[in-house]
Short mmCIF file of C-alpha atoms in Angstrom, two decimals:
data_model
loop_
_atom_site.label_atom_id
_atom_site.label_comp_id
_atom_site.label_asym_id
_atom_site.label_seq_id
_atom_site.Cartn_x
_atom_site.Cartn_y
_atom_site.Cartn_z
CA UNK X 20 0.00 0.00 0.00
CA UNK X 21 1.17 3.49 -0.73
CA UNK X 22 1.04 6.50 -2.99
CA UNK X 23 3.38 8.90 -4.75
CA UNK X 24 2.89 12.27 -6.37
CA UNK X 25 4.23 13.04 -9.84
CA UNK X 26 4.58 16.29 -11.71
CA UNK X 27 2.43 17.04 -14.71
CA UNK X 28 2.44 20.29 -16.73
CA UNK X 29 0.40 22.80 -14.66
CA UNK X 30 -1.17 19.99 -12.62
CA UNK X 31 -0.21 17.27 -10.12
CA UNK X 32 -0.57 13.52 -10.51
CA UNK X 33 -1.21 10.80 -7.95
CA UNK X 34 -0.26 7.14 -8.29
CA UNK X 35 -1.46 4.72 -5.64
CA UNK X 36 -1.34 0.99 -5.09
CA UNK X 37 -2.66 -1.65 -2.74
CA UNK X 38 -3.34 -5.35 -2.31
CA UNK X 39 -6.96 -4.71 -3.35
CA UNK X 40 -8.87 -2.10 -5.32
CA UNK X 41 -10.22 -0.79 -2.00
CA UNK X 42 -6.69 -0.21 -0.67
CA UNK X 43 -5.56 1.46 -3.90
CA UNK X 44 -8.56 3.82 -3.75
CA UNK X 45 -7.87 4.62 -0.08
CA UNK X 46 -4.26 5.47 -0.92
CA UNK X 47 -5.32 7.58 -3.92
CA UNK X 48 -7.62 9.62 -1.65
CA UNK X 49 -4.80 10.11 0.85
CA UNK X 50 -2.47 11.12 -1.99
CA UNK X 51 -5.03 13.69 -3.08
CA UNK X 52 -5.13 15.17 0.43
CA UNK X 53 -1.31 15.07 0.66
CA UNK X 54 -1.18 17.47 -2.29
CA UNK X 55 -2.78 20.04 0.02
CA UNK X 56 -1.10 19.38 3.36
CA UNK X 57 1.03 17.01 5.44
CA UNK X 58 -1.21 14.07 6.41
CA UNK X 59 0.45 13.89 9.85
CA UNK X 60 -1.09 17.29 10.71
CA UNK X 61 -4.67 16.03 10.31
CA UNK X 62 -6.42 14.80 13.45
CA UNK X 63 -9.36 12.34 13.15
CA UNK X 64 -11.86 14.60 14.94
CA UNK X 65 -14.90 14.12 12.68
CA UNK X 66 -16.15 11.34 10.41
CA UNK X 67 -17.89 11.74 7.07
CA UNK X 68 -19.32 9.04 4.81
CA UNK X 69 -19.81 9.12 1.10
CA UNK X 70 -21.29 6.71 -1.42
CA UNK X 71 -20.56 6.31 -5.12
CA UNK X 72 -22.08 4.03 -7.76
CA UNK X 73 -20.09 3.63 -10.98
CA UNK X 74 -20.21 1.36 -14.04
CA UNK X 75 -16.51 0.41 -14.10
CA UNK X 76 -13.21 0.77 -12.25
CA UNK X 77 -12.03 3.91 -14.06
CA UNK X 78 -15.33 5.72 -13.50
CA UNK X 79 -15.14 4.55 -9.88
CA UNK X 80 -11.72 6.17 -9.39
CA UNK X 81 -12.86 9.36 -11.12
CA UNK X 82 -16.19 9.58 -9.28
CA UNK X 83 -14.77 8.69 -5.86
CA UNK X 84 -11.90 11.18 -5.92
CA UNK X 85 -14.13 13.96 -7.25
CA UNK X 86 -16.55 13.25 -4.38
CA UNK X 87 -13.64 13.54 -1.93
CA UNK X 88 -12.70 16.91 -3.48
CA UNK X 89 -16.34 18.03 -3.25
CA UNK X 90 -16.62 16.93 0.41
CA UNK X 91 -13.40 18.75 1.33
CA UNK X 92 -14.61 21.96 -0.32
CA UNK X 93 -18.18 21.77 1.01
CA UNK X 94 -17.26 20.74 4.55
CA UNK X 95 -14.02 22.80 4.63
CA UNK X 96 -12.27 19.68 5.92
CA UNK X 97 -9.14 17.65 5.34
CA UNK X 98 -9.20 13.88 5.74
CA UNK X 99 -6.23 11.91 7.07
CA UNK X 100 -7.93 8.52 7.33
CA UNK X 101 -9.96 6.83 4.59
CA UNK X 102 -11.58 3.39 4.64
CA UNK X 103 -13.26 2.09 1.47
CA UNK X 104 -15.85 -0.69 1.26
CA UNK X 105 -16.59 -1.95 -2.24
CA UNK X 106 -19.19 -4.29 -3.69
CA UNK X 107 -19.78 -5.24 -7.31
CA UNK X 108 -23.27 -6.25 -8.41
CA UNK X 109 -24.86 -6.42 -11.85
CA UNK X 110 -22.03 -4.58 -13.63
CA UNK X 111 -22.03 -1.76 -11.07
CA UNK X 112 -19.52 -0.85 -8.40
CA UNK X 113 -21.00 0.32 -5.08
CA UNK X 114 -18.50 2.20 -2.92
CA UNK X 115 -18.92 3.45 0.61
CA UNK X 116 -16.11 5.43 2.20
CA UNK X 117 -15.61 6.47 5.81
CA UNK X 118 -13.28 9.45 6.08
CA UNK X 119 -11.92 10.94 9.29
CA UNK X 120 -10.36 14.35 9.60
CA UNK X 121 -10.86 17.87 10.81
CA UNK X 122 -11.86 21.34 9.70
CA UNK X 123 -9.16 23.19 7.77
CA UNK X 124 -7.10 25.45 9.99
CA UNK X 125 -4.87 27.52 7.65
CA UNK X 126 -2.35 28.30 10.40
CA UNK X 127 -2.01 24.58 11.22
CA UNK X 128 -2.43 22.84 7.86
CA UNK X 129 -0.90 25.51 5.60
CA UNK X 130 -2.80 24.33 2.49
CA UNK X 131 -0.43 24.36 -0.49
CA UNK X 132 -2.94 24.34 -3.35
CA UNK X 133 -6.66 24.11 -3.97
CA UNK X 134 -7.72 21.03 -5.91
CA UNK X 135 -10.43 21.81 -8.46
CA UNK X 136 -11.08 18.22 -9.46
CA UNK X 137 -9.81 15.03 -11.05
CA UNK X 138 -9.11 14.94 -14.77
CA UNK X 139 -9.72 12.04 -17.16
CA UNK X 140 -6.26 12.76 -18.60
CA UNK X 141 -3.90 9.85 -17.79
CA UNK X 142 -6.47 8.26 -15.45
CA UNK X 143 -5.75 4.53 -15.13
CA UNK X 144 -6.78 1.53 -13.05
CA UNK X 145 -4.66 -1.59 -13.50
CA UNK X 146 -4.56 -4.97 -11.88
CA UNK X 147 -0.95 -5.70 -10.94
CA UNK X 148 -0.33 -9.26 -9.78
CA UNK X 149 -2.71 -9.76 -6.87
CA UNK X 150 -3.08 -6.03 -6.27
CA UNK X 151 -4.16 -2.83 -7.97
CA UNK X 152 -2.40 0.29 -9.24
CA UNK X 153 -4.31 3.53 -9.96
CA UNK X 154 -3.28 6.87 -11.38
CA UNK X 155 -4.94 10.24 -11.92
CA UNK X 156 -4.10 13.87 -12.62
CA UNK X 157 -5.53 16.58 -10.37
CA UNK X 158 -6.59 19.97 -11.70
CA UNK X 159 -5.11 22.56 -9.34
#
């Protein structure tokens, strides 16, 4: 499990991996938050849940991360813990995420950039051995 950031002209990319698609999605969400602040600065004071239904794995990555961006903007929060639960039925992916974090405190978190959303450009979901590898580019 893990993530890394990569540079992209005028934007920032996130690559994440895990032993399962759930773990890769969790790491991608944490990578997204790490673009804004140091994850170690975020305390798990409040929990939020979100749900996403998508037709395939790439839409799932796109929809999930855009929902995380939306939640952070709407709730004015940063999330340092993410747990994903995934179920596939009838050619649909049903995702529920539990995210823990706290309200943004500029003096504490020193947000580096504002993420506008996730782009389809270079978005990938790949099975790698027994695990998964995902990649996306963030519009900042």
